[in-house]
Coordinates of C-alpha atoms in Angstrom, one line a residue:
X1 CA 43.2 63.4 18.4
X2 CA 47.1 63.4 17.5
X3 CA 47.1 66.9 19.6
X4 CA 45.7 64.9 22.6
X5 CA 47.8 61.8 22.1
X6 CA 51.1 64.6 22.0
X7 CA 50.0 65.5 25.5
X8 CA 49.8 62.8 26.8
X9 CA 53.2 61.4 25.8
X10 CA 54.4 64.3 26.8
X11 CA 53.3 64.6 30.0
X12 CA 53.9 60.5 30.8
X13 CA 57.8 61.4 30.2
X14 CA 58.3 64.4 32.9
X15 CA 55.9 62.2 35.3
X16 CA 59.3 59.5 34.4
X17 CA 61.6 62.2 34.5
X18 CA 60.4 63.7 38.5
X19 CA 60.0 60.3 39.6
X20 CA 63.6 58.9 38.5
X21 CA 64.9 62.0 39.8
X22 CA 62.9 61.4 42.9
X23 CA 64.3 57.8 43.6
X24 CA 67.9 59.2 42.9
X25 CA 67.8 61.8 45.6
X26 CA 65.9 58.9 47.8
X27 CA 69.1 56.2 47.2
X28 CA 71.3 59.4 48.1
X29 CA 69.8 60.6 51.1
X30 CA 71.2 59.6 54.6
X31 CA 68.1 57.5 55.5
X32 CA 66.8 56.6 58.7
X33 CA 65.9 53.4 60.1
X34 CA 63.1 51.8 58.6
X35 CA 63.3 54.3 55.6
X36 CA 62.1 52.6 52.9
X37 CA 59.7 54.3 50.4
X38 CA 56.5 54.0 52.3
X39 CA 53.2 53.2 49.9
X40 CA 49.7 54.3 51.1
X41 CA 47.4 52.4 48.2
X42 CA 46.1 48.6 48.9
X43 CA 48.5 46.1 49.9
X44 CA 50.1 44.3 46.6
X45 CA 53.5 42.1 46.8
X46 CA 56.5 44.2 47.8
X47 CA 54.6 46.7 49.7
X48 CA 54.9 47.8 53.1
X49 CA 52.9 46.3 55.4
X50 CA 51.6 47.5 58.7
X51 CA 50.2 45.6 62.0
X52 CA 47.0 47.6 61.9
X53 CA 46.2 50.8 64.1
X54 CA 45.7 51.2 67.5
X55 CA 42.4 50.5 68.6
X56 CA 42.9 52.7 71.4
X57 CA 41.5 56.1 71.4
X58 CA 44.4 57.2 73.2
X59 CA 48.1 56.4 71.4
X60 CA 51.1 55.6 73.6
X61 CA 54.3 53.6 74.1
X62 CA 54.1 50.2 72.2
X63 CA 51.0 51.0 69.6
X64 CA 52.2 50.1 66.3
X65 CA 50.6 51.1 62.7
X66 CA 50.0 53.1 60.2
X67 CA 48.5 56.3 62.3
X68 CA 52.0 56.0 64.6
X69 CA 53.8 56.9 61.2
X70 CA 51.4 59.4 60.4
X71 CA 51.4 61.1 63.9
X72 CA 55.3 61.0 63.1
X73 CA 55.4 62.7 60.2
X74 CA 52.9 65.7 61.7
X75 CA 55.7 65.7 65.0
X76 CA 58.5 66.5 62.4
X77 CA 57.2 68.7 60.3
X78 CA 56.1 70.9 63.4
X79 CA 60.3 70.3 64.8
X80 CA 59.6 67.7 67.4
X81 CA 62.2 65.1 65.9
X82 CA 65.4 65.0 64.6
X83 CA 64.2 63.6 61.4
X84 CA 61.6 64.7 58.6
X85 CA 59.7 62.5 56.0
X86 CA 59.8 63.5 52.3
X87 CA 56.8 62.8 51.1
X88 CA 57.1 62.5 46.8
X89 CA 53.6 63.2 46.4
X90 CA 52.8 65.9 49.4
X91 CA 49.1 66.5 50.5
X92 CA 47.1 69.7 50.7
X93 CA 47.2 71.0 54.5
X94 CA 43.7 72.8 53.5
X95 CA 42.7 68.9 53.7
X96 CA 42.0 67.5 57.3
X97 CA 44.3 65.6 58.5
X98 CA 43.8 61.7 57.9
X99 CA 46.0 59.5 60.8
X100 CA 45.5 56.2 58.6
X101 CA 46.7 57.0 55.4
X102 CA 50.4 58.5 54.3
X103 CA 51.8 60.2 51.7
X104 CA 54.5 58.2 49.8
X105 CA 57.8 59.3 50.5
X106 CA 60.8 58.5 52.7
X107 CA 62.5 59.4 56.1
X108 CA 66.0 60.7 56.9
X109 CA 67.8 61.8 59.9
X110 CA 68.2 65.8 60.0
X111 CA 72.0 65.6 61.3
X112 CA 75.1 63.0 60.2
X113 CA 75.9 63.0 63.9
X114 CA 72.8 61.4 65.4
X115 CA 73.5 59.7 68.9
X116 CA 73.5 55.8 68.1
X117 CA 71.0 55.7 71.2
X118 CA 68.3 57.7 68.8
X119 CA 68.8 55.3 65.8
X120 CA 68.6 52.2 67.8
X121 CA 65.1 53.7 69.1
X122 CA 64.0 55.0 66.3
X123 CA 61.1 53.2 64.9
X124 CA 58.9 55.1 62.5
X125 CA 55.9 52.4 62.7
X126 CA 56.1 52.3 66.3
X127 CA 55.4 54.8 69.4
X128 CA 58.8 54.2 71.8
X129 CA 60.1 56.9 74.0
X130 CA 60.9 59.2 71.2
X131 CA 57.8 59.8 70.5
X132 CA 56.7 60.0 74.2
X133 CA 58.8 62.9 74.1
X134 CA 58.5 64.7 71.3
X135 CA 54.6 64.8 72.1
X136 CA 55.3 65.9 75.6
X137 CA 57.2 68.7 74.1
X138 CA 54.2 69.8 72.2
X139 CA 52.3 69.5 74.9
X140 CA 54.4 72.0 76.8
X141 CA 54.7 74.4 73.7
X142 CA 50.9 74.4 73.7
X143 CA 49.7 74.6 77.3
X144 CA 48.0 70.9 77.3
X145 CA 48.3 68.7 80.1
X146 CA 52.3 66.9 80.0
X147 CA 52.0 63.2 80.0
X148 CA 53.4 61.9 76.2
X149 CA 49.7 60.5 75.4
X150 CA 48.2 61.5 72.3
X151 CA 44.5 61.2 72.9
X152 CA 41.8 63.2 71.0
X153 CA 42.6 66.8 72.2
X154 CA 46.4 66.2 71.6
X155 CA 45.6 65.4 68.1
X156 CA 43.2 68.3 67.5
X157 CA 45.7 70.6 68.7
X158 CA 48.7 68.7 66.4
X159 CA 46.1 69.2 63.5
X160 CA 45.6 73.0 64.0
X161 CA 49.4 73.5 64.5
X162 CA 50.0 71.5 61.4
X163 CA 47.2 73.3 59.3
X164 CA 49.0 77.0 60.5
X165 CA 53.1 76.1 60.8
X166 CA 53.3 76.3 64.4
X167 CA 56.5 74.8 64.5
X168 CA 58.5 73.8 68.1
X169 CA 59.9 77.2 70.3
X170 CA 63.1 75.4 70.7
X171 CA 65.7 73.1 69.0
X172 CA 65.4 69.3 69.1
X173 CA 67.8 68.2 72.5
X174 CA 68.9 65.3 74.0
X175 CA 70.9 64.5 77.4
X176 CA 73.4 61.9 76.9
X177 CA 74.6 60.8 80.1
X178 CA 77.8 58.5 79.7
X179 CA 78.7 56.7 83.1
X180 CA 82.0 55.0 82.4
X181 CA 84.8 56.6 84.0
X182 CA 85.4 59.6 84.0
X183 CA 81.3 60.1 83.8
X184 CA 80.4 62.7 81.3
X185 CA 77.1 64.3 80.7
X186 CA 77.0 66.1 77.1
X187 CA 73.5 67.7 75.6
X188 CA 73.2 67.4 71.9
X189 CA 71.4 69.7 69.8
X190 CA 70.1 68.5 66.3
X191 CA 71.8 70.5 63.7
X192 CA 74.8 71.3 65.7
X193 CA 76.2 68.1 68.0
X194 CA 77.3 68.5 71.8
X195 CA 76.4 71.9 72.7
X196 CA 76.9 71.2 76.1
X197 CA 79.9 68.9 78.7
X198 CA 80.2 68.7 81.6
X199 CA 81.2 66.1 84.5
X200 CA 78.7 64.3 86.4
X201 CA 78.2 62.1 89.3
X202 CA 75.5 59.0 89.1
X203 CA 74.5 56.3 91.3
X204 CA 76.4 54.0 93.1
X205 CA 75.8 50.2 92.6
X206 CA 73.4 50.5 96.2
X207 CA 71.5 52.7 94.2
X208 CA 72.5 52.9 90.6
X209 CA 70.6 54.9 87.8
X210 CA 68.9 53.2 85.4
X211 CA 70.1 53.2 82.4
X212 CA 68.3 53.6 79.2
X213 CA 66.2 56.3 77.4
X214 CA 63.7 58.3 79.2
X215 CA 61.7 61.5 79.2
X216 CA 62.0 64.5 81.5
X217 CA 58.2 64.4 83.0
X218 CA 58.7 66.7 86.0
X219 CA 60.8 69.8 86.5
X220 CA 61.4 72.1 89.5
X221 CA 64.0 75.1 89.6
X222 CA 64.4 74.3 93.6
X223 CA 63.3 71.9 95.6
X224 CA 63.6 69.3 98.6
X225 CA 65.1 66.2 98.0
X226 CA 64.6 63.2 100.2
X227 CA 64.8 59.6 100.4
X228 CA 66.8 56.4 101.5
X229 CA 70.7 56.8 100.5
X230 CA 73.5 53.8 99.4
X231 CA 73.8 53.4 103.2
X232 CA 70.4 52.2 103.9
X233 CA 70.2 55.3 106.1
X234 CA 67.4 58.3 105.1
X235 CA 68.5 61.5 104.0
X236 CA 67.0 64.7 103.4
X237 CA 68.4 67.7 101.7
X238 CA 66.8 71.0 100.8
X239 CA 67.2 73.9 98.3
X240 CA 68.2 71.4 95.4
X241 CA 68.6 73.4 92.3
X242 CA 67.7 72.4 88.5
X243 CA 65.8 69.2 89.4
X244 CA 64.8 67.8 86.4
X245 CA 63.2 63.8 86.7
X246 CA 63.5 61.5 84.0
X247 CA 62.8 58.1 85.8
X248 CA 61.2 57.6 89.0
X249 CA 62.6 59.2 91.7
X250 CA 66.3 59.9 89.9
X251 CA 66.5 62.9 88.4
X252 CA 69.3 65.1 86.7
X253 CA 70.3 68.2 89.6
X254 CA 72.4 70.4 91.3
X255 CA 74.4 69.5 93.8
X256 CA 78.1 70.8 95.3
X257 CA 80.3 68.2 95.8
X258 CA 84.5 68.4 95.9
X259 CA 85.1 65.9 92.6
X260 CA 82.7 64.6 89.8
X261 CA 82.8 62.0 87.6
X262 CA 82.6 59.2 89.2
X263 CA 79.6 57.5 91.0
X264 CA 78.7 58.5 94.4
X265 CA 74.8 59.5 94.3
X266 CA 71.7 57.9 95.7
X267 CA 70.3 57.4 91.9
X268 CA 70.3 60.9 90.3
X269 CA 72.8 62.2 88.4
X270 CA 74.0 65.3 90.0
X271 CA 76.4 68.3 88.4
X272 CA 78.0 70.8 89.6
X273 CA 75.2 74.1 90.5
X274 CA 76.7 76.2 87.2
X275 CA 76.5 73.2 85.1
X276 CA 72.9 72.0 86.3
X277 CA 71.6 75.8 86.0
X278 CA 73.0 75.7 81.8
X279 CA 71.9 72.1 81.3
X280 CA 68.6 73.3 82.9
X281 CA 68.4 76.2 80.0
X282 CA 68.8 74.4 77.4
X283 CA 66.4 71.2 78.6
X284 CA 62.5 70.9 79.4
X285 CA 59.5 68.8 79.6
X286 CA 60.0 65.6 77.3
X287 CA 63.9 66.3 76.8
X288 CA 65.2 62.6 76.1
X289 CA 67.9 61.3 78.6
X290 CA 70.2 58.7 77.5
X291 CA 71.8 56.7 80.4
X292 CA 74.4 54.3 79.2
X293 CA 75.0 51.1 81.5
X294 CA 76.8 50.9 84.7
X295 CA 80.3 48.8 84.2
X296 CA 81.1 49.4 87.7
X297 CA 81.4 46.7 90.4
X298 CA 81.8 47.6 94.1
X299 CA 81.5 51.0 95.8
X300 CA 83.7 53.5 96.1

């Protein structure tokens, strides 16, 4: 009986021991948003609480809840976000996976030099254009239809890749698109910073780009391009290179032109033909675009 007693006292002082040195390397980590020690058991005073899961068969932006952070947690362990959950007591991928329950553990940003426009989205509870992306991405990776939903097949498919490692063909990306003067455009790469600069033109106040966070959702090496221009008048242009479209009809393309970096488009935001065809390499379906506002009054 002493024997068994020594055991357990024993092992009750390394379970102390792992989870104080647990906590430590929590307090120490740079955390994301939100990042508070996440607890899966009933809901008791102090604990997280969640608004419930979606109802919905079929997860997009705006769903809140509990399967949200799980379907999270599956997108960056498979390299879909630029941040990962640590979970302090990990579950068995032999297990299937379970969207309403989560490990306990904690979230922190992969990079010290995340774009402020990812932490201020960033929401680990909710589904927001982050995660629009990062499932169009998959989507892409895995030959499924490209649309950011996660219905029932997306979730089969995110279980099978989870259960075998198949982790994202490419770095995480994002297009930041800066339209005060001089306008910039500059991809960022998770792990590394701005890979990529370049000028760029966008649209003038007539027809100015929208700013905000979006997702590439169509892409086209060449294409026509028409529509109604700043003037009011219709235009039409073919052989357009690098067209990639992140809201509406505006997308990011090639297009020669004697200056850049100021606006002068009819909404997209246009570069100049080498630029578009490297920004185009290192960009695809559900790369985020970050368009800053317009400060601009008048036309040019």
């Amino acid at each position: 009986m002493k024997g068994r007693r020594s055991v357990f006292v024993a092992l009750a002082r390394i379970f102390a021991v792992s989870a104080s040195a647990l906590l430590s390397m929590w307090a120490n980590e740079p955390h994301c948003a939100g990042a508070t020690p996440h607890l899966m058991n009933d809901a008791q005073p102090g604990m997280r609480s969640f608004t419930g899961p979606p109802t919905s068969l079929v997860w997009t932006v705006g769903d809140r809840g509990e399967p949200i952070w799980s379907l999270h947690v599956v997108l960056s362990e498979l390299g879909y976000l630029p941040c990962r959950y640590h979970a302090i007591l990990p579950t068995d991928r032999l297990y299937p996976q379970d969207w309403g329950r989560v490990p306990i553990g904690y979230w922190t940003w992969n990079s010290p030099n995340v774009p402020i426009e990812l932490e201020r989205t960033w929401n680990p509870e909710q589904y927001t254009e982050i995660t629009k992306g990062a499932v169009m991405q998959f989507e892409a990776d895995h030959g499924l239809r490209v649309d950011g939903y996660t219905g029932p097949r997306v979730r089969r498919t995110l279980e099978l890749a989870w259960a075998l490692g198949l982790t994202a063909t490419h770095p995480y990306r994002m297009v930041l698109v800066d339209q005060s003067l001089p306008e910039r455009l500059r991809v960022w790469e998770d792990g590394r910073g701005v890979v990529f600069e370049t000028p760029c033109s966008t649209g003038l106040p007539a027809t100015p780009t929208q700013p905000g966070i979006h997702a590439i959702f169509l892409r086209n090496r060449e294409q026509t391009m028409q529509g109604i221009g700043p003037s009011g008048r219709p235009y039409r242009v073919e052989h357009v290179p690098y067209v990639s479209f992140f809201y509406g009809e505006q997308a990011i393309h090639g297009f020669p032109r004697q200056t850049y970096g100021k606006p002068q488009s009819a909404g997209c935001v246009e570069l100049p033909i080498r630029a578009a065809k490297r920004v185009w390499e290192l960009t695809g379906y559900g790369t985020l675009v970050a368009i800053s506002p317009n400060t601009m009054r008048g036309t040019e």
